[in-house]
JSON list of C-alpha atoms in Angstrom, two decimals:
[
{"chain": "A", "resi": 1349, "resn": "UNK", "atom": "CA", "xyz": [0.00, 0.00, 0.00]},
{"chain": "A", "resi": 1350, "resn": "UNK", "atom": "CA", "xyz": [1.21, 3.35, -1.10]},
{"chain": "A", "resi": 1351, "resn": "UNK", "atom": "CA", "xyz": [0.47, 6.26, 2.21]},
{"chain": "A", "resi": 1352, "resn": "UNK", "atom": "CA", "xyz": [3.74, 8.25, 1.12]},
{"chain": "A", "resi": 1353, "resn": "UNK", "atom": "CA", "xyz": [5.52, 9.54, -1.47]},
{"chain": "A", "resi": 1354, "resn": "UNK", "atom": "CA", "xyz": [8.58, 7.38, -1.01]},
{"chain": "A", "resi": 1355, "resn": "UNK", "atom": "CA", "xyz": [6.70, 3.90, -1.17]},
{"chain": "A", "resi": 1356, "resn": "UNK", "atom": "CA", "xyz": [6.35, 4.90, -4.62]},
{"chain": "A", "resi": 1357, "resn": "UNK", "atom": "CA", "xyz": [9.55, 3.00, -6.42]},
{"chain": "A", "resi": 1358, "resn": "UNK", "atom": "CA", "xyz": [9.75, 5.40, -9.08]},
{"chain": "A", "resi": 1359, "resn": "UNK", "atom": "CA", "xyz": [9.77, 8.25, -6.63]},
{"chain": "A", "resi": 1360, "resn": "UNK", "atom": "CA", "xyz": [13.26, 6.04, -4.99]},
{"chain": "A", "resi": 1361, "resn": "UNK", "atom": "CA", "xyz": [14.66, 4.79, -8.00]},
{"chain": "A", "resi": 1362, "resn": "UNK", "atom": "CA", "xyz": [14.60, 8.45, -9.60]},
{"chain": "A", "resi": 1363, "resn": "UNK", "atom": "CA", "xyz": [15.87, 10.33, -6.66]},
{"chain": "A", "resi": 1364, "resn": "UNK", "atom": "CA", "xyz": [19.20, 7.47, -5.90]},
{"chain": "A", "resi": 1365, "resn": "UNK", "atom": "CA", "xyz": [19.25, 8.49, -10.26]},
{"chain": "A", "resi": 1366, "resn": "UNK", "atom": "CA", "xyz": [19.39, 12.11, -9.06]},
{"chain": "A", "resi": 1367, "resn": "UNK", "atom": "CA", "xyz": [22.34, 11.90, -6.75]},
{"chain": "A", "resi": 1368, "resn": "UNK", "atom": "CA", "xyz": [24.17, 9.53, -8.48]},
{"chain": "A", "resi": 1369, "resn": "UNK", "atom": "CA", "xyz": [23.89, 12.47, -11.61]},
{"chain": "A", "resi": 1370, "resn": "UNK", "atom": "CA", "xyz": [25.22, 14.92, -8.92]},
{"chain": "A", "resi": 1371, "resn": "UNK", "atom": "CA", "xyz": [28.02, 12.96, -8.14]},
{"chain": "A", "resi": 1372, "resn": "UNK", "atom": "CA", "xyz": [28.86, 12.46, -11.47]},
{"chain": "A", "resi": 1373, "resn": "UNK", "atom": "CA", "xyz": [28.73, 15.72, -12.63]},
{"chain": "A", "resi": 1374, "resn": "UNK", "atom": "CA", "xyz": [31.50, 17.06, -9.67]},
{"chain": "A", "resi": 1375, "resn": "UNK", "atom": "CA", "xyz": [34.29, 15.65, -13.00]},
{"chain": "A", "resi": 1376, "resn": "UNK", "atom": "CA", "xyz": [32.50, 17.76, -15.25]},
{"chain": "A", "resi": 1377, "resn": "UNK", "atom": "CA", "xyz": [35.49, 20.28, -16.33]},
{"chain": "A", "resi": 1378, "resn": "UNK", "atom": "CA", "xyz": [34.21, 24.08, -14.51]},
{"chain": "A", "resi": 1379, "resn": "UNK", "atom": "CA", "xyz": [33.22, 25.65, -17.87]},
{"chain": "A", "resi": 1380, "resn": "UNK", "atom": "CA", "xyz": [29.85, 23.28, -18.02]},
{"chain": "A", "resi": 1381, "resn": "UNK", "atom": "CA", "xyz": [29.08, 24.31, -14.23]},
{"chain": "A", "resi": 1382, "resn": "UNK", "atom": "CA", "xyz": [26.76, 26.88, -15.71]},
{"chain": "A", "resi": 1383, "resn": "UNK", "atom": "CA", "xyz": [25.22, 25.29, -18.70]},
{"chain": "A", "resi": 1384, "resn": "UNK", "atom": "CA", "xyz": [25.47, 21.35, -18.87]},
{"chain": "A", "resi": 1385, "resn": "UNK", "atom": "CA", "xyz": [26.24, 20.78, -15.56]},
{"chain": "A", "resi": 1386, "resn": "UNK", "atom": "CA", "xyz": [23.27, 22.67, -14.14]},
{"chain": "A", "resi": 1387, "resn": "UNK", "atom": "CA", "xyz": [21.09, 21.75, -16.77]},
{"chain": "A", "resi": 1388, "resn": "UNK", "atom": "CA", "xyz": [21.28, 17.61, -16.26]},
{"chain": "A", "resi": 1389, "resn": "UNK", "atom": "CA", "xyz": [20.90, 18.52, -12.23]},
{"chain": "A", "resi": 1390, "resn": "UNK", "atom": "CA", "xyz": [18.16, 20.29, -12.49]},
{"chain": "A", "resi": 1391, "resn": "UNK", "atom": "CA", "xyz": [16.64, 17.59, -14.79]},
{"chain": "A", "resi": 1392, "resn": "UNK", "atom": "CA", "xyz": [17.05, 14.76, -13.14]},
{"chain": "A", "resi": 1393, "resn": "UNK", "atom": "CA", "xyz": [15.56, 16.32, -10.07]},
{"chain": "A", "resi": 1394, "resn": "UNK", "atom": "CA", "xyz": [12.93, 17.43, -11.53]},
{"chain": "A", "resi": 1395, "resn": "UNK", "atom": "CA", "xyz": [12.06, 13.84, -12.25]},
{"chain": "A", "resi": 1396, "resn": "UNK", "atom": "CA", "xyz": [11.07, 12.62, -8.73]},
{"chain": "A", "resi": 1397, "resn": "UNK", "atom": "CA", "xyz": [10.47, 16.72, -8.12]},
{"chain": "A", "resi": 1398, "resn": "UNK", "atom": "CA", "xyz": [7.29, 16.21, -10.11]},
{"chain": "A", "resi": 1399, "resn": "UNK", "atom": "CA", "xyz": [6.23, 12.58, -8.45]},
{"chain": "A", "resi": 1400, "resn": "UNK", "atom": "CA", "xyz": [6.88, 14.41, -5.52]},
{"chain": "A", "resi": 1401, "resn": "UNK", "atom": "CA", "xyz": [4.64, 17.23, -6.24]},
{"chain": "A", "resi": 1402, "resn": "UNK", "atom": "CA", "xyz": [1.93, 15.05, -7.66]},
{"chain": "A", "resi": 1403, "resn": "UNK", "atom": "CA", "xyz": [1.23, 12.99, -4.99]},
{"chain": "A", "resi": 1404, "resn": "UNK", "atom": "CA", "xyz": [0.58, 16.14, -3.20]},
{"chain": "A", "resi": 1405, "resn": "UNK", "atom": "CA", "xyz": [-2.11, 17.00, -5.31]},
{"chain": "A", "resi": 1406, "resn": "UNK", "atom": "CA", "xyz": [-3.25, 13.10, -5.32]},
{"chain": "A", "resi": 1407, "resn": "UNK", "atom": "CA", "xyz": [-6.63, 13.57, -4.22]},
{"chain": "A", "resi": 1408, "resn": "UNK", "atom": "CA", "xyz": [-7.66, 15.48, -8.01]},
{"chain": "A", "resi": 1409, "resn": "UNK", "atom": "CA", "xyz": [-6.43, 11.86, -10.00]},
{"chain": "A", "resi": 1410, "resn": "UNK", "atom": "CA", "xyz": [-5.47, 14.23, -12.91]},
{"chain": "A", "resi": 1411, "resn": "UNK", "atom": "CA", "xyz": [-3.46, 16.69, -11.59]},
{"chain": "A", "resi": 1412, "resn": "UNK", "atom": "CA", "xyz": [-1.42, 13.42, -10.26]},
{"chain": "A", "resi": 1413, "resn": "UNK", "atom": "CA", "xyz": [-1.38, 11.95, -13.68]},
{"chain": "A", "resi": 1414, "resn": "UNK", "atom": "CA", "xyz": [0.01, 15.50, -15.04]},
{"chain": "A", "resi": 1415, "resn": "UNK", "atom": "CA", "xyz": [3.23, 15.25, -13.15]},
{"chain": "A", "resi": 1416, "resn": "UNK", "atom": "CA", "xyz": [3.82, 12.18, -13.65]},
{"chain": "A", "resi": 1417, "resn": "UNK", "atom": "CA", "xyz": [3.53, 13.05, -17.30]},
{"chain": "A", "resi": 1418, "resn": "UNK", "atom": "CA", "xyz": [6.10, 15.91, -16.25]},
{"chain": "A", "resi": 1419, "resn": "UNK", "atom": "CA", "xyz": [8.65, 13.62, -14.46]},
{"chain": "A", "resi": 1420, "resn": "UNK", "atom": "CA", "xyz": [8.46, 11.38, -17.78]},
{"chain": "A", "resi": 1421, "resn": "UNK", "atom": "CA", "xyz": [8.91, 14.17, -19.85]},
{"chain": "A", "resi": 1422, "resn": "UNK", "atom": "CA", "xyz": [12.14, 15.51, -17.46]},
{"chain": "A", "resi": 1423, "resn": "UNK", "atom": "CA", "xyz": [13.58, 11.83, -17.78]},
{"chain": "A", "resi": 1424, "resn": "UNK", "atom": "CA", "xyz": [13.89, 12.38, -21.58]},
{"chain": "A", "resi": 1425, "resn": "UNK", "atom": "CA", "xyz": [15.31, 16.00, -21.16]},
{"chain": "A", "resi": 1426, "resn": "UNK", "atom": "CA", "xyz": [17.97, 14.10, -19.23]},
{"chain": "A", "resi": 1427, "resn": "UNK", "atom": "CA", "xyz": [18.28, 11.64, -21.55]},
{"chain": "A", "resi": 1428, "resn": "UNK", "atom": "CA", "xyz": [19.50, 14.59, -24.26]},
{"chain": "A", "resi": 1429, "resn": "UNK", "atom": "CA", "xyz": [22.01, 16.06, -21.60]},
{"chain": "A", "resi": 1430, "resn": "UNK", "atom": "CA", "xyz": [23.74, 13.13, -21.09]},
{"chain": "A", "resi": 1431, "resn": "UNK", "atom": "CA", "xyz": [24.08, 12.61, -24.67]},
{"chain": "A", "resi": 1432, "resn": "UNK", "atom": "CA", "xyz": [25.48, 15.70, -24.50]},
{"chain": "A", "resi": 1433, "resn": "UNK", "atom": "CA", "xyz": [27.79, 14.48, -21.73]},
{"chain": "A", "resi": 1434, "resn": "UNK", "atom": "CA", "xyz": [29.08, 11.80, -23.90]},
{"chain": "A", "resi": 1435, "resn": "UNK", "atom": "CA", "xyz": [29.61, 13.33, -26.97]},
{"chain": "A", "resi": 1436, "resn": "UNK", "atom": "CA", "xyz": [31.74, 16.01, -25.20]},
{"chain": "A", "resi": 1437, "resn": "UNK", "atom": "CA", "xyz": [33.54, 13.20, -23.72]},
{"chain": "A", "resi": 1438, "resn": "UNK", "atom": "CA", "xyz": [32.41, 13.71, -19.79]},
{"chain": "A", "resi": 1439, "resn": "UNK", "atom": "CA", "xyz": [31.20, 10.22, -19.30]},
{"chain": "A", "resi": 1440, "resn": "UNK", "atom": "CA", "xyz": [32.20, 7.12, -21.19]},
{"chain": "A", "resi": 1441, "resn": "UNK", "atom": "CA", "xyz": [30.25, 5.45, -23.64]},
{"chain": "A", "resi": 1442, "resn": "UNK", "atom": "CA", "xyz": [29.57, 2.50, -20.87]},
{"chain": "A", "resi": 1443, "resn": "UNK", "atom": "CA", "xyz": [28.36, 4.82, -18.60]},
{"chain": "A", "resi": 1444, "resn": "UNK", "atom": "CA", "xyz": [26.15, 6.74, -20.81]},
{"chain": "A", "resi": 1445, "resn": "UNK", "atom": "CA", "xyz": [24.39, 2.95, -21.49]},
{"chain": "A", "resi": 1446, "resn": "UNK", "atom": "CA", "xyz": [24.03, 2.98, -17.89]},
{"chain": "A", "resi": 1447, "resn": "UNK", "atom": "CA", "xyz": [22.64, 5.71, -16.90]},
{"chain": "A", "resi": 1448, "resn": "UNK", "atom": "CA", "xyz": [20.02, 5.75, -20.16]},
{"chain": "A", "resi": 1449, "resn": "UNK", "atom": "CA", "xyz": [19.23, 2.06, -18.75]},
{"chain": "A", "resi": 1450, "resn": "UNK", "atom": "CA", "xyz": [18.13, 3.26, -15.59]},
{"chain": "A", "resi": 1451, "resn": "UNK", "atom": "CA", "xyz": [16.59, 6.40, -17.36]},
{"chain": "A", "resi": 1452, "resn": "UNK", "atom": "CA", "xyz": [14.06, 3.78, -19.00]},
{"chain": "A", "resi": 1453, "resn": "UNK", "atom": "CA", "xyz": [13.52, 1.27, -16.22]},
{"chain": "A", "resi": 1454, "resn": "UNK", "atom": "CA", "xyz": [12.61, 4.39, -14.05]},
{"chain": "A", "resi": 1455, "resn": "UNK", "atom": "CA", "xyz": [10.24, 6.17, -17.27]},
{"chain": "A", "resi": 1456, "resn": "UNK", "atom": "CA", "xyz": [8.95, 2.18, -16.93]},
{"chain": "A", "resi": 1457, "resn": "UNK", "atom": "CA", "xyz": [7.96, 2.57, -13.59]},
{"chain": "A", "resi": 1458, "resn": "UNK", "atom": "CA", "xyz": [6.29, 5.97, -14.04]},
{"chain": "A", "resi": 1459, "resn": "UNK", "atom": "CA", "xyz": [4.48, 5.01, -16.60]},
{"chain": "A", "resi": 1460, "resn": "UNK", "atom": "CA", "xyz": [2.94, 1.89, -14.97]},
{"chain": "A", "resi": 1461, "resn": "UNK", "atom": "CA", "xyz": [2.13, 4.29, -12.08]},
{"chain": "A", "resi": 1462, "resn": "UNK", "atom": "CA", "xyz": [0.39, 6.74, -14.75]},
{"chain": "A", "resi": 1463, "resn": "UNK", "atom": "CA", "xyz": [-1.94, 3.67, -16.03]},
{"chain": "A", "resi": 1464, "resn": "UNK", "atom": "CA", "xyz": [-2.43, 1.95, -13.11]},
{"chain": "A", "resi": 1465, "resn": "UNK", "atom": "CA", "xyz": [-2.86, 5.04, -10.57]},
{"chain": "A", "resi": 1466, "resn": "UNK", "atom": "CA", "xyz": [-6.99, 5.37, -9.43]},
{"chain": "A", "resi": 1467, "resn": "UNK", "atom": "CA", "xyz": [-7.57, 8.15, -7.12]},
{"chain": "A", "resi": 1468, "resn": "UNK", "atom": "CA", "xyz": [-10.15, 7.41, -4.15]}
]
């Protein structure tokens, strides 16, 4: 049974995602602090930001829905900036695989949430 935020597992899996982006980005070289650096932060928190936020608002089963259609919708924002990452040569190749996995098993989650979620 779900009576806070974090029994959701997309709300856990995409904040761990969140911090492990943060610690990741502290090799970013200091010219991206402003641009790439903040950008994939702030995107990847937005993520379980918005699951956060929706479940707030749980009681109205759309407004719920919404962010979850807005942490989805930061997941593939992230997705771009750590393309980014990679093709600047940041974070390997290997890692990039990685964190895209977890990108999709986490969009997975949130999605399942979206279609399953009932409000009562």
């Amino acid at each position: 049974m779900i009576t806070k935020v974090t029994d959701i597992d997309a709300y856990n899996m995409a904040y761990e995602f969140c911090m492990q982006v943060f610690l990741l980005t502290k090799s970013f070289p200091k010219e991206e602090r402003y641009s790439l650096t903040d950008q994939i932060i702030r995107s990847s928190r937005s993520i379980c930001a918005n699951i956060s936020e929706g479940w707030g608002k749980r009681n109205y089963e759309n407004e719920f829905k919404r962010h979850l259609v807005y942490s989805l919708g930061s997941a593939e924002e992230t997705k771009t900036w750590l393309q980014f990452a990679k093709d600047c040569g940041y974070i390997t190749i290997e890692k990039h695989e990685e964190l895209t996995n977890n990108l999709n098993n986490i969009a997975g989650k949130i999605f399942k949430l979206f279609q399953n979620w009932k409000s009562f």
